[in-house]
C-alpha positions as a printed Julia matrix, in Angstrom:
258×3 Matrix{Float64}:
   5.81   20.86   12.46
   3.99   19.1     9.65
   2.99   15.56   10.66
   2.76   14.49    7.02
   5.33   15.46    4.41
   4.06   15.38    0.81
   6.58   15.61   -1.99
   5.86   15.41   -5.71
   8.39   14.75   -8.43
   8.27   13.15  -11.88
   4.64   11.96  -11.54
   5.38   10.35   -8.15
   4.02   11.54   -4.8
   5.84   10.56   -1.61
   3.95   10.62    1.7
   6.16   10.55    4.8
   4.68    9.98    8.27
   6.6    12.59   10.25
   6.53   11.9    13.99
   9.88   10.12   14.38
  10.12   11.04   18.07
   6.85    9.11   18.62
   7.67    6.28   16.2
   5.34    7.94   13.69
   2.31    7.03   15.79
  -1.01    7.69   14.07
  -2.41   10.53   16.15
  -5.73   12.15   15.28
  -3.9    15.14   13.82
  -1.57   12.98   11.71
  -4.49   10.99   10.33
  -6.19   14.23    9.35
  -3.09   15.42    7.51
  -2.75   12.05    5.77
  -6.3    12.32    4.49
  -5.6    15.83    3.23
  -2.5    14.56    1.41
  -4.51   11.77   -0.23
  -7.16   14.28   -1.28
  -4.43   16.46   -2.78
  -3.04   13.49   -4.73
  -6.51   12.44   -5.93
  -7.04   15.86   -7.46
  -3.62   15.97   -9.13
  -3.86   14.41  -12.59
  -0.08   14.44  -12.92
   0.47   11.88  -10.16
   0.69    8.3   -11.39
   2.14    6.47   -8.35
   2.46    7.02   -4.6
   5.09    5.98   -2.06
   4.28    5.84    1.67
   7.06    5.67    4.25
   8.0     6.81    7.75
  10.49    9.39    8.93
  13.7     7.96   10.38
  14.81    4.34   10.43
  13.12    3.1    13.62
   9.48    3.03   12.57
   7.18    2.98    9.6
   4.51    3.59   12.22
   3.81    2.11   15.63
   0.08    2.38   14.97
  -2.54    4.39   16.81
  -1.3     6.72   19.52
  -2.37    4.61   22.51
  -2.07    7.47   25.01
  -4.4     9.57   22.89
  -6.68    6.58   22.36
  -6.94    6.07   26.12
  -7.95    9.69   26.59
 -10.38    9.95   23.68
 -11.93    6.46   23.6
 -11.7     3.51   21.21
 -13.8     4.94   18.4
 -10.72    5.61   16.24
  -9.94    1.89   16.17
 -13.1     1.15   14.16
 -13.87    4.47   12.47
 -14.23    3.84    8.72
 -14.27    7.5     7.64
 -11.2     8.11    5.4
 -10.74   11.49    7.11
  -9.86    9.58   10.28
  -9.0     6.1     9.04
  -5.61    6.16    7.27
  -6.13    2.75    5.65
  -9.33    3.9     3.96
  -7.57    7.12    2.91
  -4.84    5.14    1.11
  -7.33    2.66   -0.34
  -9.28    5.55   -1.88
  -6.36    6.34   -4.2
  -6.83    5.02   -7.75
  -3.1     4.98   -8.57
  -0.58    2.39   -7.34
   0.48    2.81   -3.7
   3.89    1.45   -2.67
   4.62    0.98    1.02
   8.33    1.55    1.7
   8.47   -0.05    5.14
  11.52    1.53    6.76
  11.12    0.27   10.34
   8.6    -1.36   12.65
   4.97   -1.59   11.52
   2.99   -2.46   14.61
  -0.75   -3.17   14.98
  -2.44   -0.18   13.3
   0.86    0.43   11.54
   0.75   -3.16   10.27
  -2.73   -2.45    8.98
  -1.48    0.68    7.21
   1.23   -1.39    5.53
  -1.42   -3.87    4.39
  -3.41   -0.99    2.88
  -0.59   -0.39    0.39
  -0.85   -2.16   -2.96
   2.81   -3.24   -2.96
   5.2    -3.47   -0.03
   8.98   -3.34   -0.01
  11.03   -3.23    3.17
  14.38   -2.28    4.59
  16.32   -4.72    6.73
  15.18   -2.61    9.71
  11.53   -3.45    9.08
   9.59   -5.67   11.45
   5.89   -6.4    11.62
   3.74   -7.21   14.64
   0.04   -7.62   15.35
  -0.33   -6.78   19.05
  -4.11   -6.41   19.04
  -4.45   -9.46   21.27
  -1.88   -8.07   23.68
  -3.73   -4.77   24.11
  -7.18   -6.35   23.97
  -8.55   -4.41   20.98
 -10.07   -6.22   17.98
  -8.66   -4.77   14.74
 -10.99   -2.51   12.78
  -8.85   -1.47    9.82
  -8.72   -4.81    8.01
  -5.86   -6.81    9.51
  -7.99   -9.72   10.74
  -9.14  -10.42    7.18
  -6.25   -9.24    5.01
  -3.31  -10.89    6.76
  -4.54  -14.46    6.28
  -5.22  -13.76    2.61
  -1.67  -12.5     2.14
   0.37  -15.07    4.09
  -2.02  -17.94    4.79
  -4.34  -18.74    7.67
  -1.91  -20.66    9.89
   0.87  -18.06    9.7
  -1.6   -15.23   10.31
  -2.98  -17.0    13.35
   0.51  -17.49   14.76
   1.32  -13.8    14.44
  -2.04  -12.56   15.72
  -2.32  -15.0    18.62
   1.19  -14.31   19.93
   2.0   -10.71   19.02
   5.47  -11.84   17.96
   7.55   -9.77   15.57
   8.11  -10.87   11.98
  11.46   -9.81   10.52
  11.8    -8.35    7.04
  13.39  -11.36    5.36
  10.8   -13.77    6.72
   8.07  -11.34    5.67
   9.55  -11.48    2.17
   9.77  -15.28    2.24
   6.11  -15.42    3.26
   5.01  -13.05    0.49
   4.08  -10.13    2.74
   6.69   -7.86    1.13
   8.13   -8.15   -2.35
  11.75   -7.14   -1.72
  14.12   -6.36    1.15
  16.86   -3.73    0.81
  19.54   -2.08    2.9
  18.13    1.03    4.64
  19.97    3.47    2.36
  18.68    1.66   -0.72
  15.0     1.52    0.27
  13.8     4.87   -1.04
  15.84    4.81   -4.27
  14.4     1.36   -4.98
  10.89    2.58   -4.11
  11.25    5.53   -6.47
  12.56    3.29   -9.25
   9.59    0.94   -8.81
   7.15    3.85   -8.75
   8.75    5.32  -11.88
   8.34    1.98  -13.66
   4.64    1.94  -12.78
   4.27    5.61  -13.72
   5.5     4.79  -17.22
   2.27    2.86  -17.93
  -0.67    4.69  -19.53
  -2.36    6.29  -16.49
  -5.96    5.59  -17.46
  -5.15    1.95  -18.18
  -3.34    1.62  -14.85
  -6.28    3.03  -12.91
  -8.7     0.68  -14.68
  -6.43   -2.31  -14.11
  -6.0    -1.53  -10.41
  -9.75   -1.22   -9.98
 -10.33   -4.54  -11.74
  -7.76   -6.36   -9.59
  -9.12   -5.08   -6.29
 -12.8    -5.32   -7.2
 -12.2    -8.91   -8.28
 -10.2    -9.72   -5.15
 -13.26   -8.84   -3.05
 -15.44  -11.41   -4.89
 -15.52  -15.15   -5.19
 -13.61  -16.62   -8.12
 -16.62  -17.16  -10.4
 -17.87  -13.6    -9.89
 -14.36  -12.21  -10.32
 -13.93  -13.99  -13.66
 -17.26  -12.61  -14.83
 -16.14   -9.14  -13.8
 -12.92   -9.56  -15.76
 -14.88  -10.6   -18.87
 -17.2    -7.61  -18.55
 -14.34   -5.16  -17.99
 -12.2    -6.67  -20.75
 -14.96   -6.49  -23.35
 -15.71   -2.86  -22.54
 -12.05   -1.76  -22.54
 -10.74   -3.78  -25.47
 -13.58   -2.65  -27.73
 -11.85    0.72  -27.85
  -8.34   -0.61  -28.59
  -7.23   -0.75  -32.22
  -4.91   -3.31  -33.81
  -2.52   -0.49  -34.7
  -2.25    0.57  -31.06
  -1.53   -3.0   -29.99
   1.2    -3.32  -32.6
   2.84   -0.04  -31.55
   2.82   -1.11  -27.91
   4.13   -4.57  -28.8
   7.12   -2.99  -30.51
   7.63   -0.7   -27.5
   7.65   -3.73  -25.17
  10.28   -5.43  -27.33
  12.43   -2.29  -27.36
  12.11   -1.93  -23.59
  13.13   -5.54  -23.07
  16.23   -5.09  -25.22
  17.15   -1.9   -23.36
  16.84   -3.62  -19.98
  18.9    -6.55  -21.22
  21.67   -4.23  -22.4
């Protein structure tokens, strides 16, 4: 049985973690298949957006397979190689990545959710950082990302207790953008991905890179990076192109209103 399902349709790739009987735990084999799927997507110029979700309704992913981890050692918890680190595999993609969080996202699974550019959730979704409970310091980014997304105090509460965060509270705190009924999650994810895929692909890749490269810098350096990137990009944009796109934006707005 394939541990990762990769489907492509209308410029959108959907990656499904496919170990529902094990709450989609991130075994060594699954992580290898996820990397292969990301490599496939990277080489496919037709793909403009990616959706990541879990099979079933119970779990997005429960994180690393702890039984396997106990047998093979803790190296997987800090390995930064994208071939074995699913967060780095997702972060290597230069197109938008939408996490459709269909169930629990626990510890390493929480980190995988944070590796997505945009997160939406079903009402079944719950998040938990249980690193403190199992005595393993996170190595896939949670200790640094979570506080940046929801604030230091809230991140400390979650990480120091291991308590679950429900989907609606996660939305209220800005961790996910929207919460939907389980049956609506994937249709909404596909609609969001299709909206992103309608943007010029080269522009979207450049814009994503600018946002994330800037996010890793202090504000002054990030503003300088924006100026440098803007000057280089906009020098190749003509007034006629801007006018055509302005008219297209107006037409799209009217269509959405109707």
